[in-house]
């Protein structure tokens, strides 16, 4: 399958006619290729977006919203095709793509298509003096770059708000998982989206991605991906004074107190550790357990982990699919080796899985892995692994838990398990994370702001925050 760029309403190859192969992680086989797009392709996409901006930004909000709602409907019409593509591209269980990724992608278009209808700006009555009001206007051409772990979900989480408030877009999905973005471009054509409003350029980060970031006439960049990539992007964008949103890596603590609802905690912790092969940026990778519960938790959690089926993503009972790429698979194996070198014990897992089935005999499968015996300062407990590997560390007091939770450069998310209401509030206010779940995980109202603290990011997505991010404000003060 040839995946093509979507530029000015058309599906076209790259200007240099260079191509990159794409692989199905469950089979290890090549399934298609994408254009290895260059600066010239980004320039074409920018030109299309630039030319489309005056008409798109001048549309009545209701008309723009109608396009977004039409795209949401068509994602639902094509949901099975999208789920199959997402699973084949990423290695995640098909059941998860059906349940989470694809419904969330249509939700994103529906949420922002309707939210933009209700956006309001500030006005202040200054009495005799006059009044002051704020206009929010679209910025122009927005550059959007997304990662491979939740390919369509995170891609649409940027595209929908940028378009909703009247920007036009040049976007790059991850080169590792381009298939659903390609189907989305076909959906946009079917929805009758005016040419040039939304453009997709496929290709690598250093080539196509960097050309977007460095483009002098793309004034706003929204990026989700690794922390070191975010730093490289900021280095280019900051001196150009671009508006920048960076959603980056994490090393999320999952803090479990003795007084928690044990059954609920255990079930959710299995999910928050290994869903999507541990490759959700919000997965808990450091499990901090109060000492009195440690032995029981370790036994039950290990049993629960062993019972998870690592299998063909197409099989309904598979809980853990394939790792997204050979490079990521090797990175995770490297960290398992490092855990042993650092003196850790592998309680379960730690090895590749070769015996999945005939179809998947060359796929990149790993056992879900539990490490113990490492303190919070070890590299395994400091660096983002982004795979099915968790480390369990005991703690004694609330103060210990807090210190360990905050002991990394990251601050993306945290989970807290306790029945003590006061403690929940006390801890939640002190944990350095953009989002803190109390007695739950991955539950969220899309209207709230989302984003990381510390080296997990700057800027906020979600709700009206994202709509405002994609506008520039004019502060107008009138003296009477
Ligand atoms: P990555 O940083 O390697 O790549 C992300 C995107 O950036 C890809 O599209 C890539 O092609 C592009 N890119 C790479 N180098 C670039 C450059 N120099 N200039 C411009 N673009 C460039 O990340 P990944 O491996 O695809 O994704 C995994 C990472 O994403 C993890 O660190 C994970 O925590 C993070 N993540 C964060 C969130 C969040 O909301 N904070 C959500 C999902 C994933």
PDB file of C-alpha atoms and ligand atoms in Angstrom, residues 144-150 154 157-158 172-177 203-213 223-230 232-233 236 246-250 279-282 324 328 331 384 386 410 412 450-452 456-457 461, ligand 1:
ATOM      1  CA  UNK A 144       1.146  19.854  14.231  1.00  0.00           C
ATOM      2  CA  UNK A 145       3.386  16.868  14.980  1.00  0.00           C
ATOM      3  CA  UNK A 146       2.250  13.676  16.732  1.00  0.00           C
ATOM      4  CA  UNK A 147       3.704  10.363  18.020  1.00  0.00           C
ATOM      5  CA  UNK A 148       3.031   6.666  17.338  1.00  0.00           C
ATOM      6  CA  UNK A 149       1.490   5.403  20.563  1.00  0.00           C
ATOM      7  CA  UNK A 150      -2.107   6.607  20.080  1.00  0.00           C
ATOM      8  CA  UNK A 154      -3.486  12.234  19.438  1.00  0.00           C
ATOM      9  CA  UNK A 157      -6.657  15.977  19.355  1.00  0.00           C
ATOM     10  CA  UNK A 158      -4.505  18.658  17.691  1.00  0.00           C
ATOM     11  CA  UNK A 172       2.839  15.252  10.350  1.00  0.00           C
ATOM     12  CA  UNK A 173       1.864  11.954  11.951  1.00  0.00           C
ATOM     13  CA  UNK A 174       4.570   9.619  13.184  1.00  0.00           C
ATOM     14  CA  UNK A 175       6.403   7.881  10.351  1.00  0.00           C
ATOM     15  CA  UNK A 176       6.040   4.668  12.372  1.00  0.00           C
ATOM     16  CA  UNK A 177       2.207   4.740  12.314  1.00  0.00           C
ATOM     17  CA  UNK A 203       7.980  11.426   6.678  1.00  0.00           C
ATOM     18  CA  UNK A 204      10.646  11.476   9.346  1.00  0.00           C
ATOM     19  CA  UNK A 205      11.101  13.909  12.223  1.00  0.00           C
ATOM     20  CA  UNK A 206      14.527  15.277  11.303  1.00  0.00           C
ATOM     21  CA  UNK A 207      13.462  15.878   7.677  1.00  0.00           C
ATOM     22  CA  UNK A 208       9.727  16.655   7.316  1.00  0.00           C
ATOM     23  CA  UNK A 209       9.070  17.410  11.011  1.00  0.00           C
ATOM     24  CA  UNK A 210      11.967  19.809  11.335  1.00  0.00           C
ATOM     25  CA  UNK A 211      10.965  21.572   8.090  1.00  0.00           C
ATOM     26  CA  UNK A 212       7.560  22.296   9.675  1.00  0.00           C
ATOM     27  CA  UNK A 213       9.113  23.561  12.912  1.00  0.00           C
ATOM     28  CA  UNK A 223       4.000  18.809  19.354  1.00  0.00           C
ATOM     29  CA  UNK A 224       3.478  15.560  21.244  1.00  0.00           C
ATOM     30  CA  UNK A 225       6.385  13.148  21.602  1.00  0.00           C
ATOM     31  CA  UNK A 226       9.564  12.515  23.555  1.00  0.00           C
ATOM     32  CA  UNK A 227      11.201  15.058  25.878  1.00  0.00           C
ATOM     33  CA  UNK A 228      14.504  15.195  23.957  1.00  0.00           C
ATOM     34  CA  UNK A 229      12.633  15.795  20.671  1.00  0.00           C
ATOM     35  CA  UNK A 230      10.651  18.529  22.435  1.00  0.00           C
ATOM     36  CA  UNK A 232      15.238  20.040  19.912  1.00  0.00           C
ATOM     37  CA  UNK A 233      12.009  21.604  18.641  1.00  0.00           C
ATOM     38  CA  UNK A 236      14.482  25.976  16.740  1.00  0.00           C
ATOM     39  CA  UNK A 246       4.914  20.598  23.978  1.00  0.00           C
ATOM     40  CA  UNK A 247       3.378  17.398  25.379  1.00  0.00           C
ATOM     41  CA  UNK A 248       6.313  15.213  26.337  1.00  0.00           C
ATOM     42  CA  UNK A 249       7.417  12.077  28.154  1.00  0.00           C
ATOM     43  CA  UNK A 250       6.612  10.794  31.627  1.00  0.00           C
ATOM     44  CA  UNK A 279       2.801   2.642  25.685  1.00  0.00           C
ATOM     45  CA  UNK A 280       0.260   5.195  26.806  1.00  0.00           C
ATOM     46  CA  UNK A 281       2.054   8.310  28.017  1.00  0.00           C
ATOM     47  CA  UNK A 282      -0.229   8.108  31.094  1.00  0.00           C
ATOM     48  CA  UNK A 324       5.411  -0.793  17.794  1.00  0.00           C
ATOM     49  CA  UNK A 328      11.346   0.283  20.413  1.00  0.00           C
ATOM     50  CA  UNK A 331      15.040  -0.268  23.581  1.00  0.00           C
ATOM     51  CA  UNK A 384      11.089   6.673  30.374  1.00  0.00           C
ATOM     52  CA  UNK A 386       7.698   3.301  27.215  1.00  0.00           C
ATOM     53  CA  UNK A 410       8.982  14.283  34.671  1.00  0.00           C
ATOM     54  CA  UNK A 412       2.919  14.064  33.456  1.00  0.00           C
ATOM     55  CA  UNK A 450      -4.393  18.636  29.993  1.00  0.00           C
ATOM     56  CA  UNK A 451      -0.614  18.740  30.014  1.00  0.00           C
ATOM     57  CA  UNK A 452       2.541  17.929  31.906  1.00  0.00           C
ATOM     58  CA  UNK A 456       6.782  16.588  30.636  1.00  0.00           C
ATOM     59  CA  UNK A 457       5.740  19.667  28.761  1.00  0.00           C
ATOM     60  CA  UNK A 461      -4.393  20.991  25.608  1.00  0.00           C
TER      61      UNK A 461
HETATM   62  P1  LIG B   1       9.312  11.168  19.113  1.00  0.00           P
HETATM   63  O1  LIG B   1       9.654  12.395  19.876  1.00  0.00           O
HETATM   64  O2  LIG B   1      10.385  10.304  18.622  1.00  0.00           O
HETATM   65  O3  LIG B   1       8.450  11.548  17.812  1.00  0.00           O
HETATM   66  C1  LIG B   1       7.239  12.250  17.879  1.00  0.00           C
HETATM   67  C2  LIG B   1       7.000  12.949  16.562  1.00  0.00           C
HETATM   68  O4  LIG B   1       8.003  13.932  16.366  1.00  0.00           O
HETATM   69  C3  LIG B   1       7.072  12.029  15.347  1.00  0.00           C
HETATM   70  O5  LIG B   1       6.104  12.442  14.405  1.00  0.00           O
HETATM   71  C4  LIG B   1       8.471  12.289  14.831  1.00  0.00           C
HETATM   72  O6  LIG B   1       8.613  12.030  13.453  1.00  0.00           O
HETATM   73  C5  LIG B   1       8.627  13.758  15.129  1.00  0.00           C
HETATM   74  N1  LIG B   1      10.014  14.229  15.252  1.00  0.00           N
HETATM   75  C6  LIG B   1      11.106  13.529  15.658  1.00  0.00           C
HETATM   76  N2  LIG B   1      12.194  14.322  15.636  1.00  0.00           N
HETATM   77  C7  LIG B   1      11.780  15.549  15.224  1.00  0.00           C
HETATM   78  C8  LIG B   1      12.441  16.778  15.002  1.00  0.00           C
HETATM   79  N3  LIG B   1      13.747  16.919  15.205  1.00  0.00           N
HETATM   80  N4  LIG B   1      11.715  17.829  14.588  1.00  0.00           N
HETATM   81  C9  LIG B   1      10.392  17.712  14.402  1.00  0.00           C
HETATM   82  N5  LIG B   1       9.709  16.566  14.577  1.00  0.00           N
HETATM   83  C10 LIG B   1      10.395  15.492  14.994  1.00  0.00           C
HETATM   84  O7  LIG B   1       8.278  10.389  20.021  1.00  0.00           O
HETATM   85  P2  LIG B   1       7.624   8.957  19.753  1.00  0.00           P
HETATM   86  O8  LIG B   1       8.677   7.928  19.994  1.00  0.00           O
HETATM   87  O9  LIG B   1       6.902   8.978  18.459  1.00  0.00           O
HETATM   88  O10 LIG B   1       6.524   8.895  20.901  1.00  0.00           O
HETATM   89  C11 LIG B   1       6.767   8.469  22.185  1.00  0.00           C
HETATM   90  C12 LIG B   1       6.951   9.643  23.119  1.00  0.00           C
HETATM   91  O11 LIG B   1       5.801  10.482  23.098  1.00  0.00           O
HETATM   92  C13 LIG B   1       7.080   9.213  24.568  1.00  0.00           C
HETATM   93  O12 LIG B   1       8.099   9.980  25.169  1.00  0.00           O
HETATM   94  C14 LIG B   1       5.734   9.557  25.187  1.00  0.00           C
HETATM   95  O13 LIG B   1       5.748   9.789  26.564  1.00  0.00           O
HETATM   96  C15 LIG B   1       5.412  10.796  24.425  1.00  0.00           C
HETATM   97  N6  LIG B   1       3.980  11.072  24.504  1.00  0.00           N
HETATM   98  C16 LIG B   1       3.558  12.127  25.278  1.00  0.00           C
HETATM   99  C17 LIG B   1       2.215  12.405  25.390  1.00  0.00           C
HETATM  100  C18 LIG B   1       1.715  13.552  26.222  1.00  0.00           C
HETATM  101  O14 LIG B   1       0.529  13.881  26.132  1.00  0.00           O
HETATM  102  N7  LIG B   1       2.540  14.180  27.032  1.00  0.00           N
HETATM  103  C19 LIG B   1       1.287  11.617  24.698  1.00  0.00           C
HETATM  104  C20 LIG B   1       1.756  10.560  23.927  1.00  0.00           C
HETATM  105  C21 LIG B   1       3.106  10.298  23.823  1.00  0.00           C
END
